[in-house]
Amino acid sequence: MTQTIEDNARYDPVDGRAPLILGGHDFKSLTEAVARPLESKTPPGWWVVFGISLSLLTVFGISIGWLFWEGTGIWGLNNPVGWGFAIVNFVFWVGIGHAGTLISAILFLFRQKWRTSINRSAEAMTIFAVMCALTFPGIHIGRPWVAYWMFPLPNQMGTWPNFRSPLLWDVFAVSVYGGVSFLFWYVGMIPDLATIRDRAPTKLRRMIYGLFALGWRGSMRHWQHYEKMYLLLAAMATPLVLSVHSIVSMDFAVSQLPGWHTTIFPPYFVAGAVFSGFAMVMTLMLITRSVFQMKHIVTTRHLDNMSKIMLVTGSIVGYAYAIEFFMAWFSGNPYERFVFLNRALGPYAWAYWIMVTCNVVSPQLFWFRKCRTSVPILFVLSIVVNIGMWFERYVIVVTSLHRDFLPSSWGYYVPSFWDISTLIGSFGLFFTMFCLFVRFLPTVATAEVKTVLPEADPHFPGDERVIERSDLAPDGGIS
Amino acid sequence: MPDLNQAGLTITPGTWLYRLPWIGLGIGLAGMAGSAVLAQGHLQEFLHAWLVAFLFFLSIALGGLFFVLVLFATKAGWGVSIRRLAENAMATLPIFALLFLPIAWGAGQLFSWWEGPGEDALLALKEPYLNAGFFLARAAAYFIVWSAIALWFASRSARQDDSGQHSITRRLQAASGPCLILYAFTVTFASIDWIMALDPHWYSTMFGVYFFSGCLVGIFAFLVLVMGILQEAGYVGQVIHKGHYHNLGMLLYAFMVFWAYIAFSQYFLIWYANIPEETIWYLHRMHGTWSNLSLILAVGHFGVPFFFLMSRVIKEKPRLLMAGAAWMLLMHLADIYWLVMPNVYAHGPHFGILDVAALAAVGGVFMGAFGWALRRRALIPVKDPRLPESLQLDHA
């Protein structure tokens, strides 16, 4: 079989863009490849990963149970660091979700067709990350049985949340974000659910998938409405990419605390969120594509592109670190200057330099194509970046608090055992959900991927842009 | 694919566009003469007016530089046929080193720290950065970096018009990434030096991003206008079509919203924390009739275009999009004015003949240089390997 080099969208004359889907797939084989993990016998590897995830989830449950029983005293919080792991984890998890929304909404509006192979799992990741994130404010309020008071519900006592508090804005921002992300994910999945329904060997399976496929028949009219709705949802989700983490950043930036109050926080948090989110997508996709044999759908080109986005966002984060540092000096304000010097040279210098190394230095490797396409390097770097981004929030929260305006109250925050177990446990929730997702739902937006196959091009097959691999010069240009 | 020989890709001698360098120079010289006369006794006002005009046109050129770098960095195909126009805008950057001379000469009238910190303890702390020598050295560095990048990219791109070599595209792609990093830091510090340092006590980490967002609003609005004017004059008829207008319109829209996001975030965080050393900058802009201009910016730079430019119908009709772009340029000018002028007119905007003269002077020279670049080379990169993709831009 001759391999055709065809971007489906367009063939690039300079670099000979690699095709989006490899392995000579046609519509049928693609469906088969995506449906296989759902329809075949559960692979043993899945049980192993699921088992580990479930154990971690149990750790999460125990940690939260003990917290409810004993109170937040089991955490390392004290004066002057009254905000510790809980908020760090919250910001970390909300940030993870951002890559999913960026891929599904912004890359869609930018007509980046490579998104089709990864958007489904990235969106799923968003939803699970939001679930993890929402746990932390929920369990930190002290009286979790009245957690619904976070919402402004009319009541006869006339008590309301403080509308001027960014923590309340978080409730709105994150719940809207979770809701829209879920809708986006679900709407995008309807055609694929219908495909799974139609292939279902048992009646029960057909009924369950049929219920969620909402009677999709794939008629012209269905598609027309679907495409329009998808575009509108993308347009509505785009501001959410920016707004959610901007509002999260305001938890800190509206204060008067040096290290927290700085105007660049909103875009800087957004860039960091996308950065960490892409790192997480990378980690997950590298595992998924190898466990479920999807290397021809999530190709080296996808990894290459994701690495470039990590390079860009990582560099924006580096820019923000630099500007913050300069402006702390330029302000002439002794407290500003102290906080930043204390970050880099004080007792938490180790955390600061972990952050800088992981977030600014390590992504610079992505300048090199070799690093962008090597699976082992990508896997390590994607984890390194997430460690760095977790430490970024740790640095921001803890170093700004631990030496406040009164030297006699300075302290050093150390997380307790339960702080750490809750953090690790939250990964259990995340990976358990993700395991269930890859086992029971189509991990790739099959209907969308089909549109980037060569056959989907209206000009196929008489199109002169289809170029045989033998026509390519070794350097990628056309001979 | 359109016949590139028939498409009107070079400026015809004898037309007004061909004479644009001289027209621009004429306007520029007239503006300078006018400024020289009007500056008598109003030196400080003149220098601020000049700074506004300088920053306004500089922001368009810097926006062009960014757009070209990004097109290469992303290996974008769609934008190739409009890239040359952005290249021509950025090719004017060396001229801005000359246009900066009045600012360097009259910096003492603009910057209170120019003669030294005096009794001001805060300025004494900032003196290692805010001093005349370092200020001028930095300015020189910015112009060297910008001019070098702009001229190198423009000349390679022009060379490709003859040879069509793919290696040129590859080299520019490879260089674009590091150049963007240089760009980010030079533009940030230039905005700190030339705008933020007017009020040397004040500081905001967002400021560089704010100025940058204005640069992009400026270039996209400018490109829409230039494209429209060229097409109405009978050029590039077959090579730029509604897909390009739609895309540029979307970018203009996106960065208009981005500007609003940055502007709001900066204002909101300062307003909320309410620290006097920060709020003072906004207080100046709410004092007297400045509050009207602040309101006009909120409504005119965001509210109105948010709805006007939202519809695809409008973005695909060149005349309507041009009207939107002209409005955005006007608002961008108002934004620069709002950033600079409270430094000299405390009670409200005072737009007068001095400002018009400065705008004519800088704008004339800018237009002249742009027109000169325009007629020196083809209006599109005729042998760019990705040109076919741009010509076939059929938007979904």
Short mmCIF file of C-alpha atoms in Angstrom, two decimals, chain A residues 10-15 17 109-111 164-166 169 242-243 246 249-250 253-256 261-267 270 308 315 318-319 322-324 326-327 329-333 336-337 364 367 459 464-465 475-478, chain B residues 75 77 122 125-126 128-130 166 169-170 173 177-178 181 184-185 188-189 192 196 200-206 208-209 246-247 250-251 261-262 264-266 268-270 272-275 277-278 385-386 389 392-396:
data_model
loop_
_atom_site.label_atom_id
_atom_site.label_comp_id
_atom_site.label_asym_id
_atom_site.label_seq_id
_atom_site.Cartn_x
_atom_site.Cartn_y
_atom_site.Cartn_z
CA ARG A 10 -3.48 21.08 3.30
CA TYR A 11 -0.17 19.76 2.33
CA ASP A 12 2.66 21.98 3.49
CA PRO A 13 5.30 22.61 0.86
CA VAL A 14 8.08 23.64 3.23
CA ASP A 15 8.05 21.09 6.00
CA ARG A 17 3.51 18.38 7.46
CA LEU A 109 -11.93 28.53 16.51
CA PHE A 110 -8.36 28.70 15.18
CA ARG A 111 -9.24 25.79 12.85
CA ARG A 164 -17.34 41.01 47.35
CA SER A 165 -15.26 37.94 48.05
CA PRO A 166 -13.38 36.36 45.15
CA TRP A 169 -16.72 34.34 42.41
CA LEU A 242 -9.51 33.07 30.35
CA SER A 243 -12.09 33.94 32.96
CA SER A 246 -8.34 34.94 36.07
CA SER A 249 -5.89 34.48 40.46
CA MET A 250 -8.03 37.17 42.05
CA ALA A 253 -4.46 39.46 43.64
CA VAL A 254 -7.30 41.51 45.14
CA SER A 255 -5.55 41.36 48.50
CA GLN A 256 -2.97 43.87 49.65
CA HIS A 261 -1.27 41.64 44.88
CA THR A 262 0.14 42.14 41.42
CA THR A 263 -1.74 43.14 38.29
CA ILE A 264 -0.23 40.59 35.93
CA PHE A 265 -1.79 37.70 37.84
CA PRO A 266 -4.83 37.05 35.63
CA PRO A 267 -3.07 36.37 32.29
CA VAL A 270 -4.13 31.53 32.62
CA LYS A 308 5.21 23.69 21.24
CA SER A 315 7.92 30.93 28.35
CA GLY A 318 8.90 32.66 32.72
CA TYR A 319 8.22 36.17 31.44
CA ALA A 322 10.87 37.95 35.47
CA ILE A 323 8.51 40.92 35.31
CA GLU A 324 7.25 40.29 38.84
CA PHE A 326 11.76 43.40 38.23
CA MET A 327 8.62 45.24 39.26
CA TRP A 329 12.45 46.06 42.71
CA PHE A 330 11.14 48.90 40.57
CA SER A 331 8.27 49.60 42.96
CA GLY A 332 10.78 50.71 45.56
CA ASN A 333 8.39 49.24 48.11
CA GLU A 336 7.55 43.96 47.75
CA ARG A 337 11.29 43.74 47.45
CA GLN A 364 13.34 25.11 26.92
CA TRP A 367 13.16 24.16 21.28
CA HIS A 459 -11.47 17.08 -3.77
CA GLU A 464 -3.31 17.18 -7.08
CA ARG A 465 -2.32 18.03 -3.52
CA ASP A 475 14.70 16.82 4.01
CA GLY A 476 10.95 16.90 3.77
CA GLY A 477 10.66 19.18 0.76
CA ILE A 478 9.23 18.08 -2.55
CA LYS B 75 4.16 28.20 9.88
CA GLY B 77 -0.26 29.45 5.41
CA LEU B 122 11.53 56.67 46.15
CA LEU B 125 15.79 53.91 45.12
CA LYS B 126 14.92 53.67 41.45
CA PRO B 128 19.88 52.68 39.00
CA TYR B 129 17.14 52.19 36.42
CA LEU B 130 15.64 55.62 36.00
CA HIS B 166 12.34 27.12 0.74
CA THR B 169 11.30 30.19 4.94
CA ARG B 170 12.97 27.56 7.09
CA GLN B 173 10.86 30.01 10.97
CA GLY B 177 10.96 31.90 18.19
CA PRO B 178 14.02 33.51 19.79
CA ILE B 181 11.37 36.35 23.23
CA ALA B 184 8.48 40.42 24.52
CA PHE B 185 11.14 41.91 26.74
CA THR B 188 7.70 45.53 27.81
CA PHE B 189 10.63 47.62 28.91
CA ILE B 192 7.85 50.95 31.04
CA MET B 196 5.04 54.16 32.89
CA PRO B 200 7.73 57.28 38.07
CA HIS B 201 6.22 56.39 41.44
CA TRP B 202 3.61 54.18 39.87
CA TYR B 203 4.09 50.58 38.82
CA SER B 204 2.04 47.73 37.45
CA THR B 205 3.30 44.33 36.36
CA MET B 206 0.58 44.17 33.73
CA GLY B 208 3.84 45.67 29.23
CA VAL B 209 1.01 43.33 28.31
CA HIS B 246 -12.77 37.59 7.94
CA ASN B 247 -9.60 36.27 9.55
CA MET B 250 -11.51 37.97 13.91
CA LEU B 251 -7.99 38.76 15.05
CA TYR B 261 -9.49 41.90 29.51
CA ILE B 262 -6.06 43.26 30.32
CA PHE B 264 -10.11 45.59 33.15
CA SER B 265 -7.87 43.24 35.12
CA GLN B 266 -5.33 45.97 35.76
CA PHE B 268 -9.98 46.08 38.82
CA LEU B 269 -7.11 44.71 40.88
CA ILE B 270 -5.85 48.18 41.66
CA TYR B 272 -10.11 46.54 44.73
CA ALA B 273 -6.89 46.54 46.74
CA ASN B 274 -7.17 50.33 46.98
CA ILE B 275 -3.52 50.99 47.82
CA GLU B 277 0.39 54.45 45.66
CA GLU B 278 -1.35 52.48 42.91
CA PRO B 385 6.03 28.38 -0.88
CA ARG B 386 2.84 28.67 1.15
CA GLU B 389 -2.57 27.94 0.56
CA GLN B 392 -7.09 29.27 -1.71
CA LEU B 393 -8.21 30.42 1.71
CA ASP B 394 -11.70 29.03 1.81
CA HIS B 395 -12.85 29.56 5.31
CA ALA B 396 -15.07 26.99 6.88
#
